[in-house]
CSV table of C-alpha atoms in Angstrom, one decimal:
chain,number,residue,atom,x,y,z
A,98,UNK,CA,-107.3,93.5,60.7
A,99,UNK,CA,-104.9,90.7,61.6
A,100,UNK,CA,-105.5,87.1,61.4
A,101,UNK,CA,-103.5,84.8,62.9
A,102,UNK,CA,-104.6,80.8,62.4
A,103,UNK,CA,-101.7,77.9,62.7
A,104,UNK,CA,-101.3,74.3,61.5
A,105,UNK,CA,-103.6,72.9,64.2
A,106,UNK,CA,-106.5,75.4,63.0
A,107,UNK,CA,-107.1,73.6,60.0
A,108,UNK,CA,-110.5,71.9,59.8
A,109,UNK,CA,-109.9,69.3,57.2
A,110,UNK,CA,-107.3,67.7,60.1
A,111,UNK,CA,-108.7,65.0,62.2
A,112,UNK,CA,-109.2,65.3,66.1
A,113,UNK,CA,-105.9,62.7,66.7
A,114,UNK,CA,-103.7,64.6,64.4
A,115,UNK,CA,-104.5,67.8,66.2
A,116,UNK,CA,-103.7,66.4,69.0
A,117,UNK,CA,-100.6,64.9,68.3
A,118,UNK,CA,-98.7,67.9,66.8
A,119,UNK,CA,-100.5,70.0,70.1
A,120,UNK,CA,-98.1,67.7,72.4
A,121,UNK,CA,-94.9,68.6,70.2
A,122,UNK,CA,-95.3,72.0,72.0
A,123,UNK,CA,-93.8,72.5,75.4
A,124,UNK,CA,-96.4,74.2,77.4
A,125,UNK,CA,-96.5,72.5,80.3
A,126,UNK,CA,-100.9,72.9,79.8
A,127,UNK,CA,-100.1,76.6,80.5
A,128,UNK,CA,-102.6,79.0,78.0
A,129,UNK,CA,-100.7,81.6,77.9
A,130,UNK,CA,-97.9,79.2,76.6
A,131,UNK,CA,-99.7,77.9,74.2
A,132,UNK,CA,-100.8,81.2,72.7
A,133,UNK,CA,-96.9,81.9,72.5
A,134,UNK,CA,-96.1,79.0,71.0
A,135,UNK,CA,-98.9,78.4,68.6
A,136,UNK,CA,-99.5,82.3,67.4
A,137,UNK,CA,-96.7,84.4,68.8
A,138,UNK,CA,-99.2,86.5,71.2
A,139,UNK,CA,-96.5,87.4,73.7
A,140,UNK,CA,-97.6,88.3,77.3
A,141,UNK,CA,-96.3,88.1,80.8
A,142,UNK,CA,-96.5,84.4,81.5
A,143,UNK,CA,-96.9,82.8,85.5
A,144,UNK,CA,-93.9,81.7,87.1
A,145,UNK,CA,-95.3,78.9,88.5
A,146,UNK,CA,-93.4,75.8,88.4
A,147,UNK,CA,-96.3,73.6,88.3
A,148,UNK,CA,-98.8,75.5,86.2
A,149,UNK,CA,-101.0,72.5,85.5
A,150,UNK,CA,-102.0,72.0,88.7
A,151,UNK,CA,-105.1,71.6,90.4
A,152,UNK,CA,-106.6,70.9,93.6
A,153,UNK,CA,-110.2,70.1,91.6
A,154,UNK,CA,-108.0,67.6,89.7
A,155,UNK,CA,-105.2,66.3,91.8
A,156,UNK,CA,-106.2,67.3,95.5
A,157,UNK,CA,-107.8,63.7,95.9
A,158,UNK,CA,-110.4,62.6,99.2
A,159,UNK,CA,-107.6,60.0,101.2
A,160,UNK,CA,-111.3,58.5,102.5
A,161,UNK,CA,-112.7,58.1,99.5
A,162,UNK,CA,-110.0,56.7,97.2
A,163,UNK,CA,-108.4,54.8,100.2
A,164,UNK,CA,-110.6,53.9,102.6
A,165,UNK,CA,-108.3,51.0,103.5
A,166,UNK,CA,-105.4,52.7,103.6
A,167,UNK,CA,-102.8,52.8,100.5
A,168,UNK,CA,-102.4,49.2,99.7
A,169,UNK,CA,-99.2,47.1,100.8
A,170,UNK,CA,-97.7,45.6,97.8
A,171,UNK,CA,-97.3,48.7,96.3
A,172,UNK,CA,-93.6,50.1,95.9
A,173,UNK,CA,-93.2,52.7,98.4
A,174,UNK,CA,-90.7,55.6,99.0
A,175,UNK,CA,-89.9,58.4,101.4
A,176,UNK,CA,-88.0,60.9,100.9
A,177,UNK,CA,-86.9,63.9,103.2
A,178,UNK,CA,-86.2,67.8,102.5
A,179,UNK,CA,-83.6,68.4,105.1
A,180,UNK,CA,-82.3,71.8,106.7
A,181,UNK,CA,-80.4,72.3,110.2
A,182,UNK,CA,-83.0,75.0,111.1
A,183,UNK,CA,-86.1,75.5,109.2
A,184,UNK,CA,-88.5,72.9,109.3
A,185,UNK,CA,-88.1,69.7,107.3
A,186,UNK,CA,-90.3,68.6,104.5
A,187,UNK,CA,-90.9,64.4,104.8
A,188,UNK,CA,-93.4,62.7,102.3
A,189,UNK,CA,-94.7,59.0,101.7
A,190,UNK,CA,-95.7,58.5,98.2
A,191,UNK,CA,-96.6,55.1,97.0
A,192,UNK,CA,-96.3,54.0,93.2
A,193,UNK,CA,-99.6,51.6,91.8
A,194,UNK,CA,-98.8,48.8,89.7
A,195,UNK,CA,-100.3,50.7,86.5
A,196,UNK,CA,-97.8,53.8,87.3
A,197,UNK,CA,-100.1,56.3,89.4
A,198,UNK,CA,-97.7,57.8,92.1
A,199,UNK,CA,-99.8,58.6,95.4
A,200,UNK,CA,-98.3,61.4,97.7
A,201,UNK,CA,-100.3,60.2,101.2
A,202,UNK,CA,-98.3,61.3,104.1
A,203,UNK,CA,-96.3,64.5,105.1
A,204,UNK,CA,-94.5,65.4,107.8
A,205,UNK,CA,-92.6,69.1,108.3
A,206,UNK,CA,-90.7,68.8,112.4
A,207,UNK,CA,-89.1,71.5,113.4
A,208,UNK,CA,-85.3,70.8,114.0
A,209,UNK,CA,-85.1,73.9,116.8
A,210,UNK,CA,-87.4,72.1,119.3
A,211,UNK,CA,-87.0,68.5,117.9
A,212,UNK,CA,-84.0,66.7,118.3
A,213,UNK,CA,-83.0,63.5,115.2
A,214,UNK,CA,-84.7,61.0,117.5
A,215,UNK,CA,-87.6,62.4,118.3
A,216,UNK,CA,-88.2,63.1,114.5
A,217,UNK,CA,-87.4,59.7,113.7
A,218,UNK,CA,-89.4,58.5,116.2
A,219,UNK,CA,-92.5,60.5,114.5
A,220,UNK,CA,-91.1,59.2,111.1
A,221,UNK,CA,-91.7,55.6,112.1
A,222,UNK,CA,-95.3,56.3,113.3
A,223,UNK,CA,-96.1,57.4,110.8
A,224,UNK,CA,-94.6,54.5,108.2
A,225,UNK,CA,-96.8,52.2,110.1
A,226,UNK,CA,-95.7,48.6,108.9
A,227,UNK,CA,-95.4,49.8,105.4
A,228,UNK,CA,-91.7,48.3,103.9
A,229,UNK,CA,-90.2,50.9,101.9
A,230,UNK,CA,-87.7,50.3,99.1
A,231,UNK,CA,-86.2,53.5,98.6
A,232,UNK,CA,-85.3,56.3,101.3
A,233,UNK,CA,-84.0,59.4,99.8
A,234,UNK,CA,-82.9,62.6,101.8
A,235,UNK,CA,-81.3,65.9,101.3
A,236,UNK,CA,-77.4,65.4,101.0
A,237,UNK,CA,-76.8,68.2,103.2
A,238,UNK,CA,-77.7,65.6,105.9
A,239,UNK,CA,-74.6,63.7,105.4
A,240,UNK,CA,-72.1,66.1,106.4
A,241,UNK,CA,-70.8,65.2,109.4
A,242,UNK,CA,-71.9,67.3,113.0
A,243,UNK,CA,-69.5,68.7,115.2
A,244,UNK,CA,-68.9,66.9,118.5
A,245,UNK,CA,-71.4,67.5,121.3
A,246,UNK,CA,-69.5,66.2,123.6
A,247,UNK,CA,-65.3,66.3,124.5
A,248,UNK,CA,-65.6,62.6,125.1
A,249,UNK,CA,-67.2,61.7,121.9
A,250,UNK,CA,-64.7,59.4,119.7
A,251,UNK,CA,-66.2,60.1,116.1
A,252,UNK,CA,-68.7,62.7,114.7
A,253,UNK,CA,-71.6,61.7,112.7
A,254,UNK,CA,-73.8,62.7,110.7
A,255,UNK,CA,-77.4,63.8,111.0
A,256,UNK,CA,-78.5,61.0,108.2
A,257,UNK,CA,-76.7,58.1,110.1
A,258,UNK,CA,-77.6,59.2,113.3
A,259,UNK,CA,-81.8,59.1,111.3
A,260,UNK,CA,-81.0,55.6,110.3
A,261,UNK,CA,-79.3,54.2,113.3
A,262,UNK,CA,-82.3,55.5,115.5
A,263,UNK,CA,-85.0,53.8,112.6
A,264,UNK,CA,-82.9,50.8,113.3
A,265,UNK,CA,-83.1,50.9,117.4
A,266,UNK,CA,-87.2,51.8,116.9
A,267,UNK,CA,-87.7,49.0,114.2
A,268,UNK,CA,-86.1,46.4,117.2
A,269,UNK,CA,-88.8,47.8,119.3
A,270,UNK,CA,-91.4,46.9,117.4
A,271,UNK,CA,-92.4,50.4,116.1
A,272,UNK,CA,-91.9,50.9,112.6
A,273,UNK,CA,-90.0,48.7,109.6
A,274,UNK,CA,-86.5,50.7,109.7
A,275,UNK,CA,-84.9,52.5,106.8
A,276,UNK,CA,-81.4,53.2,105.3
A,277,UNK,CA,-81.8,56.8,104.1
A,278,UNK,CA,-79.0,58.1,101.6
A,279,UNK,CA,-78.7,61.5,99.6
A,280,UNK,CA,-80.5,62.2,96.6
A,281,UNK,CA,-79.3,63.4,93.8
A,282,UNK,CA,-79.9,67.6,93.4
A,283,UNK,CA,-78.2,68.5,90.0
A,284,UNK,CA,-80.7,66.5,87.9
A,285,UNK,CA,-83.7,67.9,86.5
A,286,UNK,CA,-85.1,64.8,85.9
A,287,UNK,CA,-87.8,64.7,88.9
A,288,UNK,CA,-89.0,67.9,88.1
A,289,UNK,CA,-89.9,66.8,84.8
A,290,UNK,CA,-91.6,64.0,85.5
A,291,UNK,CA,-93.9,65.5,88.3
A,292,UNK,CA,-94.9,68.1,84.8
A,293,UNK,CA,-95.5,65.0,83.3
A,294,UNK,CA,-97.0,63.2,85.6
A,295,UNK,CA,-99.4,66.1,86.9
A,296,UNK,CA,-100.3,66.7,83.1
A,297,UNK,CA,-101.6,63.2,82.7
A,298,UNK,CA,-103.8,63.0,85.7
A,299,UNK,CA,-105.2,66.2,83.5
A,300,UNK,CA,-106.0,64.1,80.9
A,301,UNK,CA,-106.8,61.1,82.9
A,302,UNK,CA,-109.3,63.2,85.1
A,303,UNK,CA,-109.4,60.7,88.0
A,304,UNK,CA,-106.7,57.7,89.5
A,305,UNK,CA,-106.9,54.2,87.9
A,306,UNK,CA,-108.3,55.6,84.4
A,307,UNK,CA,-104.9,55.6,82.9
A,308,UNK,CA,-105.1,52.6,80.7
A,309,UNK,CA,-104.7,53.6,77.3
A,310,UNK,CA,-104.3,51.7,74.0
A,311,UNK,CA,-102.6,53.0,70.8
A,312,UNK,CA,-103.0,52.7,67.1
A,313,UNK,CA,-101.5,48.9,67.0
A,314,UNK,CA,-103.9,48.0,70.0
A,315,UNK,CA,-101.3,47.8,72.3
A,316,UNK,CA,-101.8,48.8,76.2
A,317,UNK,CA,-100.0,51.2,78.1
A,318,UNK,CA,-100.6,53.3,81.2
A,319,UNK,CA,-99.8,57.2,81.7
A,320,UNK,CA,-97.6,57.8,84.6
A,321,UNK,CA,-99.5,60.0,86.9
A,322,UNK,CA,-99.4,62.0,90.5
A,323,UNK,CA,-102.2,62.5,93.0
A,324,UNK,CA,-101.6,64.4,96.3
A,325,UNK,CA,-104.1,63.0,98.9
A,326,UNK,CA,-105.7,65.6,101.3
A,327,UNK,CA,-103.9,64.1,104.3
A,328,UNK,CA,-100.4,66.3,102.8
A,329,UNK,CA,-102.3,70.0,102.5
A,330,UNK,CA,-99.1,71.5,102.8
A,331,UNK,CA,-97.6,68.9,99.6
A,332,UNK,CA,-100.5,70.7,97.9
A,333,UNK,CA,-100.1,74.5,98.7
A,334,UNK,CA,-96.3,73.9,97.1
A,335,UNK,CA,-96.9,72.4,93.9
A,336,UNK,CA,-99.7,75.3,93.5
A,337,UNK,CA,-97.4,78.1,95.1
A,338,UNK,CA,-93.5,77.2,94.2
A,339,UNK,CA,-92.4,79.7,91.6
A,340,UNK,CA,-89.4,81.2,89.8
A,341,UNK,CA,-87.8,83.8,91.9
A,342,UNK,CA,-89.2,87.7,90.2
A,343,UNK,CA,-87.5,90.3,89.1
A,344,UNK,CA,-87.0,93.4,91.6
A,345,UNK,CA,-88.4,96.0,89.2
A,346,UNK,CA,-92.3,95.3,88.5
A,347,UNK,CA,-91.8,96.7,84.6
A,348,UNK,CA,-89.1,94.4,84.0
A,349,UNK,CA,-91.9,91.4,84.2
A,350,UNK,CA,-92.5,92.2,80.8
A,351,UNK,CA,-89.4,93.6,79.5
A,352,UNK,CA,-87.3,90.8,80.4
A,353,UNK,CA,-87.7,87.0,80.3
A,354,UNK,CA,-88.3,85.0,83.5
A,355,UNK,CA,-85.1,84.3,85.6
A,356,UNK,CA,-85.0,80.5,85.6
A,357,UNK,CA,-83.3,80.7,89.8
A,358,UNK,CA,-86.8,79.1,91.8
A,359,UNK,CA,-87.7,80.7,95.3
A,360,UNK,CA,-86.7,78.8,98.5
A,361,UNK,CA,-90.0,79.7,99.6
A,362,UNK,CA,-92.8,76.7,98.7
A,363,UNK,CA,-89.7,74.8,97.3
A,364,UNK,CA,-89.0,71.9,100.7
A,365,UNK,CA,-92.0,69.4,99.4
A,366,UNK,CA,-91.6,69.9,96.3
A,367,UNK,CA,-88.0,69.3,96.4
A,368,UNK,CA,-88.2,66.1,98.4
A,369,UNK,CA,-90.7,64.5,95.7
A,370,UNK,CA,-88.5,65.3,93.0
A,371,UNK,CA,-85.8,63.5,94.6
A,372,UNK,CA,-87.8,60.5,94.6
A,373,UNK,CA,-89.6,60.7,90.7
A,374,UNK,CA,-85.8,61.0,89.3
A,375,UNK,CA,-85.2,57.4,90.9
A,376,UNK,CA,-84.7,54.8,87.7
A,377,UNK,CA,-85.9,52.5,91.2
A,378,UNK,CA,-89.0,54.4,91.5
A,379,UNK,CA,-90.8,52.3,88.6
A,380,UNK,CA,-93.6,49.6,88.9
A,381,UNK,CA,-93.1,45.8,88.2
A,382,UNK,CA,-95.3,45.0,85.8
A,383,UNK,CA,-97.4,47.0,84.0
A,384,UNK,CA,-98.1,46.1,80.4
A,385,UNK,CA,-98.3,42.3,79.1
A,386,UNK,CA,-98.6,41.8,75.6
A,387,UNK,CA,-101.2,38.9,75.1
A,388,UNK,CA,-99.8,38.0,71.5
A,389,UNK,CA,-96.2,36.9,73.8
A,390,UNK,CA,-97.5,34.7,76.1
A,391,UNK,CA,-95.5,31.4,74.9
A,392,UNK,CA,-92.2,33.6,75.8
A,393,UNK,CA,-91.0,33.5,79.5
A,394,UNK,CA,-88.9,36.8,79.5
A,395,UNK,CA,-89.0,40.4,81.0
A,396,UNK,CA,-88.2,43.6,79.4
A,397,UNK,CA,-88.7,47.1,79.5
A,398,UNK,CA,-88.7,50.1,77.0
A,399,UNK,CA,-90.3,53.9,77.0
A,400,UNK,CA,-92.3,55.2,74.3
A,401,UNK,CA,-91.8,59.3,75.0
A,402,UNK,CA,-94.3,60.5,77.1
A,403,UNK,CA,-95.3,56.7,78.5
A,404,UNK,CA,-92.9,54.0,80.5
A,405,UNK,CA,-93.7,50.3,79.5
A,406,UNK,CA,-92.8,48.0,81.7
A,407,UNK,CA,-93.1,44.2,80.4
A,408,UNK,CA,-93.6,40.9,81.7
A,409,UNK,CA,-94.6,38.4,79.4
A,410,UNK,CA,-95.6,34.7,81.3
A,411,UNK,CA,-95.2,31.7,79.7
A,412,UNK,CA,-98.2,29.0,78.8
């Protein structure tokens, strides 16, 4: 007989203590992790990239949370998965004041029977009056086009000739323009937050129940992400994007995952990761401490898993 049993097992420990030494393991809410971690059962584990998530959980009704539309003082972003011949992958996502990101709009033209200003034109459309504070694309964008025509004095690129058409359309009355600029793609910052951010609408269950209070009574919020069902294919990526698999079936369990992710399912995902590893991409306010209120300062500090943002107003 074998018995296996770990720290956590213990039933003298108290439900918060359990569940503080159960977040110092990395699992990412994945079982199989956890049994790896926390006994050293080891099995061939998904390669999903974003085990945790769920369309019962994060595949939100856009009519039923948003009936009116995603509100206008929010901070908005979009950001743009570009390639010269596969379609692109465009999202909206909109950040709360208490930290819940909102992916609401996608858009995936095709760049063989759509030409920059008819996608832009479709961009704009779709950004309705919303103003949006950051614009993020694919640096592959930038590089500069050959020349069309003999005449032509300069080439450009296909992200100036994006903004410069946003610019002619917003003159026109139809949408608020934009100045999009690369991303950044060596970081692995954004994919780490959208882990993070997908495992806390986990624990939250549902948006706006994030507000959380710790052990010294004060407030915070969990940063979290909801993908309305206006973006189904935002959806089918975060469920399908995986680590690319090893030729040889056996080798599954023989050999550790490769850590290289598939192209395929990768475009959304991609373009919202460019936008979570923004420092801009951050709410105002979202935590005033009531005990401060004769102060009149701002400041900011994170606590691990949790971003704090302060404002303290004066008397």
């Amino acid at each position: 007989a074998v018995f296996q049993a770990a720290t956590a097992d213990n039933p003298t420990l108290d439900p918060k203590t359990i569940e503080r030494i159960m977040t110092d393991l990395d699992t990412d809410g994945d079982p199989d992790k956890l049994l790896i971690r926390r006994y050293g059962v080891f099995k061939a584990v998904s390669t999903t990239i974003f085990r945790v998530f769920s369309y019962a959980t994060h595949y939100l009704d856009a009519e039923k949370w948003f009936p009116n539309d995603v509100p206008d003082n929010w901070l908005h972003a979009r950001s743009i998965d570009y390639h010269p011949v596969v379609p692109w992958a465009m999202i909206h996502i909109s950040l709360s004041d208490t930290n819940e990101a909102f992916v609401w709009w996608e858009g995936n033209p095709d760049p063989m029977r759509l030409v920059t200003d008819e996608i832009a034109m479709n961009l704009a459309k779709a950004s309705k009056d919303y103003r949006f504070r950051i614009d993020r694309i694919d640096p592959l964008a930038n590089q500069k086009q050959p020349k069309r025509t003999r005449d032509e004095a300069k080439t450009t690129s296909v992200t100036e000739d994006l903004n410069d058409q946003l610019r002619k359309l917003k003159v026109r009355g139809i949408g608020t323009g934009g100045a999009f600029i690369g991303f950044d793609t060596k970081s692995t910052r954004g994919r780490e937050q959208a882990k993070l951010r997908l495992k806390n609408s986990v624990e939250c269950g549902e948006p706006f129940n994030n507000k959380r209070q710790d052990e010294l009574g004060e407030v915070y919020y969990l940063p979290t992400l909801w993908v309305l069902n206006t973006c189904p294919q935002v959806a089918k990526s975060f469920k399908n994007w995986r680590l690319e698999d090893h030729s040889d079936s056996g080798a599954l369990v023989t050999k550790d995952a490769k850590e290289t992710p598939q192209q395929k399912w990768s475009h959304h995902c991609v373009a919202i990761e460019g936008i979570l590893k923004e420092d801009a991409f951050r709410p105002v306010v979202v935590w005033e401490r009531p005990d401060d209120r004769n102060k009149s300062s701002y400041f900011s500090h994170g606590r691990g898993d949790r971003e704090v943002h302060v404002r303290v107003r004066p008397v």
